[in-house]
Rosetta silent file (secondary structure, phi, psi, omega in degrees, C-alpha in Angstrom):
SEQUENCE: MSSERPLVGGHVAVDLVNTVAWRLDPARLVDDVTDPDALVAWLRRTGLAHGKLAATERTVEEVRRLREDLYAVLFASIEQRDPPPEAAESLRAAMLAALSRARVATIVPLRWEFEPARPADLPVLLTLEVWRFLQFTDLTRLRQCADEGCGWLFLDASRNGSRRWCSSADCGNRARARRHYRRARA
SCORE:     score description
SCORE:     0.000 S_00000001
   1 L     0.000  115.459  177.793  250.328  -38.440   62.553 S_00000001
   2 L   -15.773  -34.803 -173.496  251.359  -42.221   61.967 S_00000001
   3 L  -103.900   25.694 -176.262  253.129  -42.242   65.278 S_00000001
   4 L  -129.373  -34.254 -155.768  250.304  -41.704   67.194 S_00000001
   5 L   -85.824  113.926  177.020  248.381  -44.025   65.688 S_00000001
   6 L   -58.835  170.755  163.931  248.265  -48.152   66.934 S_00000001
   7 L   -84.793   50.327 -111.036  249.345  -50.664   65.470 S_00000001
   8 L  -117.620  -38.407  167.358  246.335  -53.375   65.189 S_00000001
   9 L     4.834  -46.985 -158.957  247.703  -54.907   61.539 S_00000001
  10 L    78.116   13.089 -155.197  248.677  -57.849   63.184 S_00000001
  11 L   161.835  126.356  154.308  251.827  -57.941   60.990 S_00000001
  12 L   -33.341  -43.368 -161.324  254.097  -55.296   59.554 S_00000001
  13 H   -65.869  -72.322  170.876  252.971  -55.596   55.936 S_00000001
  14 H   -93.979   95.415  134.531  249.222  -54.443   57.131 S_00000001
  15 H  -132.545  -67.070 -177.486  250.775  -52.072   59.366 S_00000001
  16 H   -46.204  -56.283 -156.173  252.419  -50.542   56.228 S_00000001
  17 H   -53.022  -28.679 -139.214  248.503  -51.108   54.169 S_00000001
  18 H  -104.525   32.666  164.567  247.014  -49.421   57.283 S_00000001
  19 H   -70.173  -23.349 -153.923  249.127  -46.390   56.892 S_00000001
  20 E  -112.905  122.056  171.709  246.455  -44.727   54.936 S_00000001
  21 E  -123.765  166.200  174.633  243.394  -44.412   57.562 S_00000001
  22 L    81.969   19.781 -145.290  240.360  -43.252   56.509 S_00000001
  23 L   -66.490  -30.467 -175.022  241.188  -45.512   53.338 S_00000001
  24 L  -116.591   24.443  127.565  237.185  -45.544   51.929 S_00000001
  25 L  -109.679  108.329  174.973  235.945  -42.490   52.863 S_00000001
  26 L   -58.988   44.561  130.321  237.652  -39.740   51.210 S_00000001
  27 L   -77.658  -47.813  -89.077  236.652  -36.682   53.188 S_00000001
  28 L  -177.075  -22.355 -175.584  238.531  -37.959   56.063 S_00000001
  29 L   -64.486  149.935 -172.955  241.167  -39.848   54.370 S_00000001
  30 E  -153.647  105.918  162.169  244.867  -39.308   55.920 S_00000001
  31 E   -49.027   43.420 -156.352  248.448  -40.507   54.347 S_00000001
  32 L   -43.624   -8.024 -176.752  251.019  -40.857   57.247 S_00000001
  33 L   -95.714   83.812 -166.273  253.550  -41.870   54.769 S_00000001
  34 L  -132.185   -2.029 -156.799  253.535  -38.513   53.432 S_00000001
  35 L   179.844  153.052  176.634  257.778  -37.368   53.710 S_00000001
  36 H   -28.727  -77.608 -112.848  260.984  -38.782   54.672 S_00000001
  37 H  -122.539   32.460  123.067  261.057  -38.288   58.300 S_00000001
  38 H   -91.953  -48.974  153.108  257.410  -39.675   58.510 S_00000001
  39 H    -8.830  -94.006 -160.427  258.529  -42.861   56.223 S_00000001
  40 H   -46.709   -2.585  170.257  261.808  -43.071   59.256 S_00000001
  41 H  -127.987   -0.752  131.880  259.272  -42.816   62.377 S_00000001
  42 H   -50.793  -62.641  162.938  257.317  -45.237   61.073 S_00000001
  43 H   -87.649   31.083  153.284  259.492  -48.021   61.019 S_00000001
  44 H   -78.949  -75.464 -170.408  260.998  -47.101   63.696 S_00000001
  45 H   -53.073  -20.295 -166.363  257.668  -47.682   65.813 S_00000001
  46 L  -108.117   -3.838  163.830  257.040  -50.506   64.128 S_00000001
  47 L    65.469   35.969  170.187  260.966  -51.850   65.079 S_00000001
  48 L  -105.596   -2.218  166.558  261.929  -52.631   61.671 S_00000001
  49 L  -157.057  146.144 -165.390  264.551  -49.907   61.606 S_00000001
  50 L  -131.616 -178.258 -167.871  267.124  -48.847   64.288 S_00000001
  51 L    45.118 -140.942 -162.068  270.349  -46.272   64.293 S_00000001
  52 L   -73.056  150.897  172.252  270.797  -43.873   61.587 S_00000001
  53 L  -146.315  147.268 -179.312  268.391  -44.170   59.071 S_00000001
  54 L  -149.221  170.211 -178.961  267.583  -40.923   56.764 S_00000001
  55 L  -157.139  169.768 -144.603  264.883  -41.788   53.607 S_00000001
  56 L  -124.241 -174.253  157.720  264.544  -39.558   49.970 S_00000001
  57 H   -80.474  -37.419 -165.305  261.365  -38.772   48.699 S_00000001
  58 H   -74.246  -52.349  164.879  261.851  -41.315   46.255 S_00000001
  59 H    -3.272  -99.618  173.040  262.029  -43.430   49.142 S_00000001
  60 H   -13.959  -45.268 -157.263  258.509  -42.539   49.939 S_00000001
  61 H   -96.620  -42.549  144.553  257.017  -42.801   46.726 S_00000001
  62 H   -49.702    4.586  170.974  258.320  -46.100   46.532 S_00000001
  63 H  -124.725  -11.080  160.424  257.021  -47.635   49.354 S_00000001
  64 H   -74.687   -6.575 -173.715  253.682  -45.776   48.765 S_00000001
  65 H   -90.996  -21.329 -168.604  253.686  -47.523   45.758 S_00000001
  66 H   -66.543  -74.369 -153.818  254.584  -51.075   47.449 S_00000001
  67 H   -49.634  -32.040  165.030  252.158  -50.268   50.057 S_00000001
  68 H   -55.096  -47.232 -171.084  248.940  -49.744   47.087 S_00000001
  69 H   -76.277  -76.091  131.269  249.679  -52.698   45.432 S_00000001
  70 H    66.247  -77.127 -172.635  249.632  -54.565   48.673 S_00000001
  71 H   -94.986    4.519  140.356  246.296  -53.700   49.536 S_00000001
  72 H   -52.957  -16.632  174.298  244.691  -53.981   46.210 S_00000001
  73 H   -90.376  -41.145 -174.945  246.066  -57.679   46.545 S_00000001
  74 H   -74.302  -61.451  137.979  245.027  -57.865   49.793 S_00000001
  75 H    10.694  -78.395 -163.020  241.861  -56.566   49.186 S_00000001
  76 H   -75.889  -32.401 -150.462  241.204  -58.944   45.940 S_00000001
  77 H  -115.672  -10.797  151.609  241.996  -62.142   48.656 S_00000001
  78 H   -62.816  -48.859  177.443  239.519  -60.734   51.343 S_00000001
  79 L   -84.236   87.872  166.086  236.527  -60.425   48.681 S_00000001
  80 L    15.793   77.205 -153.766  237.567  -63.778   47.339 S_00000001
  81 L   167.956  141.988 -165.335  238.794  -62.307   43.374 S_00000001
  82 L   -99.953  134.504 -175.163  242.134  -62.484   41.819 S_00000001
  83 L   -65.571  131.699  162.530  244.067  -58.999   42.598 S_00000001
  84 L   -25.310  124.134  164.210  244.209  -56.604   39.999 S_00000001
  85 L     2.438  -90.128  139.817  246.918  -57.461   37.161 S_00000001
  86 L   -35.065  -71.957 -148.539  249.120  -54.657   37.427 S_00000001
  87 H   -81.632   -6.664  163.223  249.188  -54.324   41.366 S_00000001
  88 H  -122.033   26.656  146.578  250.457  -57.988   41.424 S_00000001
  89 H  -103.418    6.169  171.269  252.928  -58.170   39.182 S_00000001
  90 H   -76.696  -89.577  168.047  254.140  -54.877   40.205 S_00000001
  91 H   -24.843  -49.280  156.154  254.148  -56.649   43.307 S_00000001
  92 H   -59.808  -10.232 -155.881  255.921  -60.001   42.414 S_00000001
  93 H   -97.920  -59.780  174.810  258.877  -58.068   40.666 S_00000001
  94 H   -33.162  -22.586 -123.556  259.558  -55.776   44.034 S_00000001
  95 H   -95.284  -18.542 -143.172  259.063  -59.098   45.934 S_00000001
  96 H  -108.634  -43.469  148.723  261.783  -61.203   43.553 S_00000001
  97 H   -16.777  -61.485  -95.300  263.998  -57.837   43.317 S_00000001
  98 H  -125.073  -70.960  175.692  263.802  -57.266   47.598 S_00000001
  99 H   -65.616    2.671  108.969  265.146  -60.962   47.611 S_00000001
 100 H     4.902  -85.447 -170.577  267.706  -60.432   45.341 S_00000001
 101 H   -53.920  -37.651 -130.293  269.306  -58.146   48.154 S_00000001
 102 L  -119.839 -152.674 -158.845  269.087  -59.788   50.800 S_00000001
 103 L  -133.096  159.827 -159.276  271.071  -63.391   52.677 S_00000001
 104 L  -115.656  127.315 -173.334  269.967  -66.481   53.976 S_00000001
 105 L   -69.502  129.195  160.695  270.376  -66.115   58.287 S_00000001
 106 L  -101.665   26.263  173.010  273.160  -68.438   59.391 S_00000001
 107 L  -127.078  177.358  162.891  271.288  -68.893   62.482 S_00000001
 108 L   -91.661  145.416    0.572  268.056  -70.936   63.188 S_00000001
 109 L  -105.412  176.325 -146.226  266.115  -70.988   62.302 S_00000001
 110 L   -73.572  133.824  164.780  267.372  -70.165   58.621 S_00000001
 111 L  -130.606  158.842  128.741  265.394  -66.719   57.151 S_00000001
 112 L     7.845   25.175 -164.073  265.776  -64.242   55.503 S_00000001
 113 L  -107.817  160.942  177.758  268.122  -61.116   56.440 S_00000001
 114 L  -146.830  158.288 -178.575  268.516  -57.557   55.008 S_00000001
 115 L  -156.589   95.808  133.602  270.089  -54.567   57.024 S_00000001
 116 L   -14.666  103.859  150.759  269.323  -51.043   55.425 S_00000001
 117 L  -109.638   28.308 -153.236  272.351  -49.308   54.470 S_00000001
 118 L   154.274  127.282 -175.159  270.941  -46.374   52.724 S_00000001
 119 L   -34.870  -36.186  168.155  267.561  -44.992   51.898 S_00000001
 120 L   -77.040    3.067 -171.189  266.901  -46.927   48.883 S_00000001
 121 H   -95.681    2.663 -179.922  267.581  -50.114   50.486 S_00000001
 122 H   -93.513   -8.369  144.166  264.023  -49.217   53.191 S_00000001
 123 H   -77.500  -36.663  171.273  261.387  -50.614   50.283 S_00000001
 124 H   -45.187  -38.222 -163.403  263.570  -54.139   50.181 S_00000001
 125 H   -79.652   13.138 -173.742  263.321  -53.743   53.450 S_00000001
 126 H  -120.453  -54.826  131.408  259.705  -53.817   53.901 S_00000001
 127 H   -20.261   -1.904 -174.997  259.245  -56.097   50.449 S_00000001
 128 L  -132.186  -19.501  160.052  260.786  -58.686   52.176 S_00000001
 129 L  -115.081   10.215  140.841  258.397  -58.327   55.068 S_00000001
 130 L   -63.943  -38.856  140.855  255.639  -58.368   52.696 S_00000001
 131 H   -15.404  -81.973  151.136  256.965  -61.583   51.787 S_00000001
 132 H   -56.701  -25.379 -148.495  257.529  -63.079   54.865 S_00000001
 133 H  -108.550 -112.364  159.160  253.687  -61.926   55.191 S_00000001
 134 H    38.529 -102.868  156.199  252.751  -63.610   51.827 S_00000001
 135 H    40.280 -111.674 -165.022  254.611  -66.285   52.794 S_00000001
 136 H   -82.865  -26.595 -116.372  253.601  -67.379   56.081 S_00000001
 137 L  -123.721  100.181  174.562  250.472  -65.893   56.557 S_00000001
 138 L   -65.089   76.902 -171.218  247.323  -67.904   57.076 S_00000001
 139 L   -87.827   72.520 -164.445  245.123  -65.057   54.902 S_00000001
 140 L  -117.371  -29.190 -154.987  241.874  -66.676   55.655 S_00000001
 141 L  -118.309   36.470  171.298  241.931  -64.659   58.630 S_00000001
 142 E   -95.504  171.016 -156.675  242.736  -61.018   57.131 S_00000001
 143 L  -163.847  135.961 -176.588  239.977  -58.898   57.614 S_00000001
 144 L  -110.364  157.656  169.130  238.742  -54.948   56.787 S_00000001
 145 L   -11.234 -169.261   55.692  237.171  -53.122   59.159 S_00000001
 146 L   -36.748   11.057 -158.717  233.619  -53.188   59.676 S_00000001
 147 L  -100.833  137.496  170.279  233.501  -49.464   60.910 S_00000001
 148 L  -102.885  173.496 -168.487  232.676  -47.683   57.943 S_00000001
 149 L   132.059  -84.544 -178.253  234.674  -45.598   56.535 S_00000001
 150 L   -27.351  -72.699  175.780  237.709  -46.900   58.168 S_00000001
 151 L    94.457   -5.632 -166.984  239.601  -49.420   55.650 S_00000001
 152 L   -89.923  121.168  160.463  242.380  -50.782   58.188 S_00000001
 153 L   -35.185  179.840  163.708  243.186  -54.165   57.566 S_00000001
 154 L  -178.793  152.740  179.702  243.592  -56.598   60.480 S_00000001
 155 E   -97.555  141.811  167.980  244.674  -60.533   61.257 S_00000001
 156 L   -88.199  127.957  174.570  241.882  -62.262   62.999 S_00000001
 157 L  -122.236  -30.424  176.780  243.602  -64.218   66.013 S_00000001
 158 L   -39.760  133.417  170.525  240.303  -64.380   68.046 S_00000001
 159 L   -24.588  -58.727 -107.783  239.322  -67.757   68.861 S_00000001
 160 L  -174.392  -24.948  138.689  236.000  -68.496   66.523 S_00000001
 161 L   105.040   64.338  158.148  237.713  -65.461   63.633 S_00000001
 162 L  -134.170   66.407  148.810  234.848  -62.987   64.208 S_00000001
 163 L   -35.154  -41.916  -95.204  236.576  -60.127   64.594 S_00000001
 164 L   -60.770    1.478 -164.771  235.247  -57.341   63.583 S_00000001
 165 L  -143.613  121.564  142.480  236.469  -53.811   63.980 S_00000001
 166 L   -11.825  -69.158 -159.930  240.749  -52.845   63.657 S_00000001
 167 L  -133.436  120.408 -179.468  240.152  -51.744   67.389 S_00000001
 168 L   -67.654  -24.766  176.385  237.378  -52.474   69.912 S_00000001
 169 L   -43.280  -51.982 -163.121  238.703  -49.383   71.554 S_00000001
 170 L  -120.775  -64.871  179.406  238.004  -47.080   68.677 S_00000001
 171 L   -80.952  -15.617  175.291  235.892  -48.560   65.887 S_00000001
 172 L   -98.275    1.905  130.378  234.281  -51.115   67.402 S_00000001
 173 L   -55.980  -94.202 -178.348  233.222  -48.077   70.367 S_00000001
 174 L  -129.878   95.801  166.414  231.779  -46.573   68.109 S_00000001
 175 L  -112.762  -12.995 -163.964  229.672  -48.909   65.998 S_00000001
 176 L   -84.263  -69.102 -171.112  228.784  -49.562   70.178 S_00000001
 177 H   -31.776  -54.395 -165.330  227.794  -45.455   70.295 S_00000001
 178 H   -52.838  -58.619 -146.406  226.056  -45.595   66.280 S_00000001
 179 H   -75.425   28.730  161.623  223.656  -48.671   67.288 S_00000001
 180 H  -129.364   11.630  173.406  222.687  -47.559   71.049 S_00000001
 181 H   -94.844  -80.172 -121.587  222.060  -43.433   69.651 S_00000001
 182 H   -90.492  -68.178   42.938  219.688  -45.325   67.153 S_00000001
 183 H   106.067 -116.133  157.574  218.516  -47.705   69.454 S_00000001
 184 H   -17.400  -54.752 -155.297  217.747  -44.774   72.184 S_00000001
 185 H   -95.578  -25.297 -158.205  215.880  -42.222   69.317 S_00000001
 186 L   -93.996    0.000    0.000  213.591  -45.132   68.281 S_00000001
């Protein structure tokens, strides 16, 4: 369940991508955005949603499409290649639509604001976060976890850019334990 998984991405847009656990291992793959309640619970955990909020199956489908398009674009960035055209175009269209619904805040620093009022607004809220992430984040610090099968992404905030795992306590510990086991058997 998503409410139990840590938010390790470094930005809500990356944490959205990480709502798929074990992305690189089809046998263990888990999607944490399976229904409207799971989506709302995840949004509350990220701090994006508050108050009375509801989602629909259509909302879940739109958020999952946004997530997969974003993953395709971010993974291409990590691999230093062009993103799939259909994912890039879908993401661009979603961002343009979201920006057309937002307003400029009247406080300093100026920023886009959007308050969801109905279920159809939730993808807009997330898309604006994706836009902020893509506009203002150094994507050269974006990494994919080095653990076999994990697939989670994260922003490497380490001084020398050497972070390898989404979580040192989870994937990092598992890798160290495997390495120790191999050495002990040799």
